[in-house]
Coordinates of C-alpha atoms in Angstrom, one line a residue:
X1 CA 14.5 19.3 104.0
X2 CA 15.9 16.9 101.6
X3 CA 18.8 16.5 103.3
X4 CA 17.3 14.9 106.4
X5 CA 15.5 12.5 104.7
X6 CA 18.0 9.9 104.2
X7 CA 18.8 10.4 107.8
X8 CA 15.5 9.8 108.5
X9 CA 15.6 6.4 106.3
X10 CA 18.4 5.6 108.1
X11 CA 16.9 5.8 111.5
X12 CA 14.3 3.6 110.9
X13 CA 16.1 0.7 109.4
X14 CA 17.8 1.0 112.4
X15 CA 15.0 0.7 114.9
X16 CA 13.5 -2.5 113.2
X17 CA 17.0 -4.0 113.1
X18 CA 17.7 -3.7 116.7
X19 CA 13.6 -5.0 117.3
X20 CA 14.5 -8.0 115.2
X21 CA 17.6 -9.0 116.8
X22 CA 15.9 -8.9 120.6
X23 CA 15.4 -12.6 119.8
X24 CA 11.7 -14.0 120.8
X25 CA 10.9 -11.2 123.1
X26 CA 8.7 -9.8 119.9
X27 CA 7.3 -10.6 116.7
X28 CA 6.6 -7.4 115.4
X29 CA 7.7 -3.9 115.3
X30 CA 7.5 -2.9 118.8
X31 CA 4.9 -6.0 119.6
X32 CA 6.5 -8.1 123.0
X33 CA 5.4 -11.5 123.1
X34 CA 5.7 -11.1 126.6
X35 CA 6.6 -8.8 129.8
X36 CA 8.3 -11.8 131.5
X37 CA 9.4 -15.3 130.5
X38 CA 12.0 -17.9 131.6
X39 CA 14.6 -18.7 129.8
X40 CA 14.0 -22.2 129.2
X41 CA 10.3 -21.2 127.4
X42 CA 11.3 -18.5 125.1
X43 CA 12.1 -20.8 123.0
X44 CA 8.8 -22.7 123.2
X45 CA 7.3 -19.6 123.3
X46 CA 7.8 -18.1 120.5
X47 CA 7.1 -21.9 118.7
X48 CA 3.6 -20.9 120.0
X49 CA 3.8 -17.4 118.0
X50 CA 5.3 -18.8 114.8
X51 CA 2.6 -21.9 114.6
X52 CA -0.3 -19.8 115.6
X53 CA -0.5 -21.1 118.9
X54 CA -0.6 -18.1 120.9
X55 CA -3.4 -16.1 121.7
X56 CA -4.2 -13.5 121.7
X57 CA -4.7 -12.4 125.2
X58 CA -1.5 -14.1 126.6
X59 CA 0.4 -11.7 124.3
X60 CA 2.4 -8.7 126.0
X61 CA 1.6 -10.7 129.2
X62 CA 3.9 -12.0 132.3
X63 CA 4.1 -15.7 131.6
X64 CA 5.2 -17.0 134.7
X65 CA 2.2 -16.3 136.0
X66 CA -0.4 -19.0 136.6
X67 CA -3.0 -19.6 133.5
X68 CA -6.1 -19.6 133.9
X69 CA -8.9 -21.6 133.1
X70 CA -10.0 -19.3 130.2
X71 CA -6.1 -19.4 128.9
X72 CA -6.4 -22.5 128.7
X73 CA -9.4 -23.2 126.8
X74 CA -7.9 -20.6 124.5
X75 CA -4.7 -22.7 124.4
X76 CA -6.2 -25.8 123.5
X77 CA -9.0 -24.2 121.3
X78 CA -5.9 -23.1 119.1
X79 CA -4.2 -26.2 119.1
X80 CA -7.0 -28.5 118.1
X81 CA -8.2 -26.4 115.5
X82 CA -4.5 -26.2 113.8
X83 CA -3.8 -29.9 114.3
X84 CA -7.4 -30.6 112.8
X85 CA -7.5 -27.9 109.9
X86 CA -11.1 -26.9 110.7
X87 CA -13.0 -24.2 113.1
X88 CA -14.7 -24.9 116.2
X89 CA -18.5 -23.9 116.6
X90 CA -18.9 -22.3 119.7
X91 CA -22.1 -24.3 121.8
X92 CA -25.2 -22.4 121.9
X93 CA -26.9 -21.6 123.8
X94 CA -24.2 -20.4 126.0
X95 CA -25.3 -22.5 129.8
X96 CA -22.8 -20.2 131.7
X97 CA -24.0 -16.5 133.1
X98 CA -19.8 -15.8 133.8
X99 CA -18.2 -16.0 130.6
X100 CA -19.1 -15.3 127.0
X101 CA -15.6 -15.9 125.4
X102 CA -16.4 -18.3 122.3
X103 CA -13.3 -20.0 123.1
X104 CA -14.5 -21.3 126.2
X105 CA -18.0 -22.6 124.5
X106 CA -15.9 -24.0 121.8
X107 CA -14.2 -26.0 124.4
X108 CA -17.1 -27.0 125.8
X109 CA -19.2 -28.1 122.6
X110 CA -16.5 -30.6 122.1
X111 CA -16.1 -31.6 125.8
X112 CA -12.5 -31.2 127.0
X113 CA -13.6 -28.7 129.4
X114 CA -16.7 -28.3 132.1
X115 CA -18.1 -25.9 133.5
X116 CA -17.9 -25.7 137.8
X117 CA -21.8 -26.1 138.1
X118 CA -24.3 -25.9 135.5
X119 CA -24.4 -22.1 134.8
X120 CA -20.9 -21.0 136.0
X121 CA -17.3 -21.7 134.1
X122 CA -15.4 -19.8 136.7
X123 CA -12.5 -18.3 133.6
X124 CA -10.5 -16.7 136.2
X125 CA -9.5 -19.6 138.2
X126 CA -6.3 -20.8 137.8
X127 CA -5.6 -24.5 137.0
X128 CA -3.8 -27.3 138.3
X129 CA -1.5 -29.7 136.8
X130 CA -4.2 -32.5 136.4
X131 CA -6.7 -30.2 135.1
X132 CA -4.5 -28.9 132.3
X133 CA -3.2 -33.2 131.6
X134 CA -7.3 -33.8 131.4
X135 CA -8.3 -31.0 129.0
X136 CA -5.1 -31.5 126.4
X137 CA -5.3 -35.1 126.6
X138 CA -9.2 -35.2 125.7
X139 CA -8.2 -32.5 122.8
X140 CA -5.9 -35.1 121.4
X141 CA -8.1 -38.1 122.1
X142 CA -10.9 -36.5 120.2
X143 CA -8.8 -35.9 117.3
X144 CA -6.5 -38.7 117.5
X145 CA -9.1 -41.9 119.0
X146 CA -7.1 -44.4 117.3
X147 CA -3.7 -44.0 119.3
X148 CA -2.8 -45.8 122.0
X149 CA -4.1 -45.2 125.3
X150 CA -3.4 -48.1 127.5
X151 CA -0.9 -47.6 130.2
X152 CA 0.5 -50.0 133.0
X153 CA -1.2 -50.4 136.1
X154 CA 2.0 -49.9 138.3
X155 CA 2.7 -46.5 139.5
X156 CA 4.6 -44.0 137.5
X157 CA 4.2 -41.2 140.4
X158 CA 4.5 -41.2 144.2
X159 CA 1.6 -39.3 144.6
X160 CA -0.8 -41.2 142.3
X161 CA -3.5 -41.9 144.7
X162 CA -3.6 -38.3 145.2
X163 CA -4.5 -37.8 141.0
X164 CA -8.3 -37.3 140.7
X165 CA -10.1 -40.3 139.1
X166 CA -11.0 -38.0 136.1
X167 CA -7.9 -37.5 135.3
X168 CA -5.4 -40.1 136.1
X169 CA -5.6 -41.7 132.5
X170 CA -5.1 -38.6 131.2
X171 CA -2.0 -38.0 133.3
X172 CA -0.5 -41.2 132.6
X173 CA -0.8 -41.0 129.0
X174 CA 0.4 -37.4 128.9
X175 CA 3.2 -39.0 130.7
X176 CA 4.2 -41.8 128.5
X177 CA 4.1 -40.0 125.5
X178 CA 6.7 -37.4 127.1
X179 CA 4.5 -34.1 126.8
X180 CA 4.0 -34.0 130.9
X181 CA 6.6 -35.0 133.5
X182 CA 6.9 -34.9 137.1
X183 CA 9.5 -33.4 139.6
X184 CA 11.8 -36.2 141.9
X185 CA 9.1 -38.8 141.3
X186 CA 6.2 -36.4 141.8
X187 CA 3.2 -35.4 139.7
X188 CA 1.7 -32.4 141.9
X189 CA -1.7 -32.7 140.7
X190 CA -2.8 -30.1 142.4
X191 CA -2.5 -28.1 145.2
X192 CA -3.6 -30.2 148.9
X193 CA -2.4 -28.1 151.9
X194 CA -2.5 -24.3 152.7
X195 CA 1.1 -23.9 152.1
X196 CA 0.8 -25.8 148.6
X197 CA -1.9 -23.2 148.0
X198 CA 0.3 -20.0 149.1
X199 CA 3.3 -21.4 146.7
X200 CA 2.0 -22.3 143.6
X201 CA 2.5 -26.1 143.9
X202 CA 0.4 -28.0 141.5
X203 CA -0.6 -24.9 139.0
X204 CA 0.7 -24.4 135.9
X205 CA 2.3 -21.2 135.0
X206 CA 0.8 -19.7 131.1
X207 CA 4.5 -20.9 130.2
X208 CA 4.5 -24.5 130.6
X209 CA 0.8 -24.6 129.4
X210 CA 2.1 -22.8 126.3
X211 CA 5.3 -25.3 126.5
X212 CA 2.6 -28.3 126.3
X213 CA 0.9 -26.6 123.5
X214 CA 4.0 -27.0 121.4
X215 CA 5.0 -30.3 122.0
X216 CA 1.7 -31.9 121.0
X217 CA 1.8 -29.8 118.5
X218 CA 5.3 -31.0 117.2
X219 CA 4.5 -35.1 118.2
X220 CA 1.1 -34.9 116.3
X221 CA 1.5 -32.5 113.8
X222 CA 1.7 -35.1 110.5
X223 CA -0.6 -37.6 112.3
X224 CA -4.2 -38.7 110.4
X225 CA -6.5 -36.7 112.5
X226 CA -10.1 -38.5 112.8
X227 CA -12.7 -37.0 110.3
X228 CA -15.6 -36.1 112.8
X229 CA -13.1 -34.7 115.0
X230 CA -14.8 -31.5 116.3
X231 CA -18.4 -32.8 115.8
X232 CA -20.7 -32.9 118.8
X233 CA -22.1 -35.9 120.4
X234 CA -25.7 -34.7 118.6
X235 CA -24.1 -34.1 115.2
X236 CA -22.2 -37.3 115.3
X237 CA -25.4 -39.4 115.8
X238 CA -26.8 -37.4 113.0
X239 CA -24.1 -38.3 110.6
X240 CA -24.0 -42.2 111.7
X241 CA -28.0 -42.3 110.6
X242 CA -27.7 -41.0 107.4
X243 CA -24.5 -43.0 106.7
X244 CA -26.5 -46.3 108.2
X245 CA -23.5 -47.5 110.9
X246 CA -24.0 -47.3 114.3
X247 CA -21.8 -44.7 116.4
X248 CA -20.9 -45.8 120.3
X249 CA -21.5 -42.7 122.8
X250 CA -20.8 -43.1 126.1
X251 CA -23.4 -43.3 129.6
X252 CA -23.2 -39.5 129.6
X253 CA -23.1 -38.5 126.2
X254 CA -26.2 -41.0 125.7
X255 CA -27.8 -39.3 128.2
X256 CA -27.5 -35.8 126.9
X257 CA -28.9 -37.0 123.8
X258 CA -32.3 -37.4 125.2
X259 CA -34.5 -34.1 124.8
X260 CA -36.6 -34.5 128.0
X261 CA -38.5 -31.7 127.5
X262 CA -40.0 -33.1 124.2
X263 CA -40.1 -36.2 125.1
X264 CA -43.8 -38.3 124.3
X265 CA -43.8 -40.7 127.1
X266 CA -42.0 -40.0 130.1
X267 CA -41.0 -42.9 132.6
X268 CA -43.8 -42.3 136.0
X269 CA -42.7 -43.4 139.4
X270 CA -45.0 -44.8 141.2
X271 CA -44.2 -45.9 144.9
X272 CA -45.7 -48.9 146.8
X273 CA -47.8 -47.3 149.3
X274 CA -47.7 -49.3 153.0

């Protein structure tokens, strides 16, 4: 019995040697990072792993696959909370019936994600090339407000006019910082016709999300990140009474500040009768 012991030794230092020279196909001992990959996001891919950019449920999975909206929230969940060194509280109560992932209400208490109508968030649908531009670029606007975000007014894309109005800063900023490109002069935003619908055009694979991921996480990584980055619209106006300066909200955040329901006086309408 002694005897096969060292061979035993032996067999195992074996195994993990040929596991850790199969490159970024794993990360641990018999753990695959993914089931399917191109060859250009390996690479990227396992940046994602060794930054703690990669969650969870996109490990072991095919990555040329389209992500979906819940990926993606997972995606830039991770990312903002390593770029700005604190956790997310998920928003409660939770408004959607479809999902309960904290990831997703994480997103959402910050707002660089929706929901598709007031009670659903629709995780498995799969995004589009503008939707994924909108939700990273508000990730890095809310921890980065300072930066930059004027662009030109003359088109960078063919299809511009085609870019939702939500998002067409978004894309264009992406753009000019180098984190998003287009293909012959082309954005895609998003998927128009039948056939665009039957070939993928204008969704983004878990890959090139991932790919994103990595290089805002590389461009902003030693950037000042803005203290209340992370706090709510609620929370915010909280901290700028007790610190006695005045904090600017926009139309919509303004309005979701107002508590209707406990409201003392409430604005009547009252028609001219003829």
């Amino acid at each position: 019995m002694l005897k096969k012991q060292p061979r035993r030794i032996l067999s195992y230092i074996l195994i993990l040697a040929i596991v850790l020279s199969s490159g970024p196909g794993y990360i641990a001992l018999g753990e695959s990072l993914y089931t399917k990959a191109s060859s250009w996001a390996q690479p990227e891919i396992q940046k994602a792993a060794d930054n703690g950019l990669l969650p969870v449920m996109l490990k072991g999975t095919d990555m040329t696959k389209p992500a979906t909206r819940e990926e993606l929230c997972e995606l830039a969940v991770l990312l903002y909370e390593k770029l700005g060194k604190k956790t997310l509280t998920p928003t409660s109560p939770n408004p959607f019936t479809d999902t309960r992932n904290p990831n997703i209400l994480k997103a959402y208490s910050i707002g660089i994600t929706t929901g598709t109508s007031t009670t659903t968030f629709s995780p498995a649908q799969t995004t589009t090339r503008e939707q994924v531009a909108t939700m990273f670029g508000r990730a890095i606007k809310g921890l980065y407000p300072s930066l930059d975000y004027s662009h030109s007014s003359t088109p960078v894309f063919n299809d511009q006019t085609l870019i939702a109005s939500y998002a067409i800063d978004h894309v264009l900023f992406m753009n000019k910082q180098g984190i998003i490109k287009g293909s012959d002069g082309n954005f895609m935003p998003r998927p128009i016709t039948e056939e665009h619908r039957k070939t993928g055009y204008g969704t983004t694979t878990r890959e090139q999300a991932i790919a994103i991921s990595v290089r805002i996480f590389t461009s902003y990584s030693d950037a000042p990140v803005d203290p209340q980055a992370g706090v709510s619209s609620k929370e915010r106006l909280a901290l700028s009474f007790i610190a006695g300066t005045p904090t600017l909200h926009t139309e919509k955040e303004k309005l979701d500040l107002i508590d209707f329901e406990k409201r003392v006086f409430r604005p009547l309408y009252k028609p001219n009768v003829i």
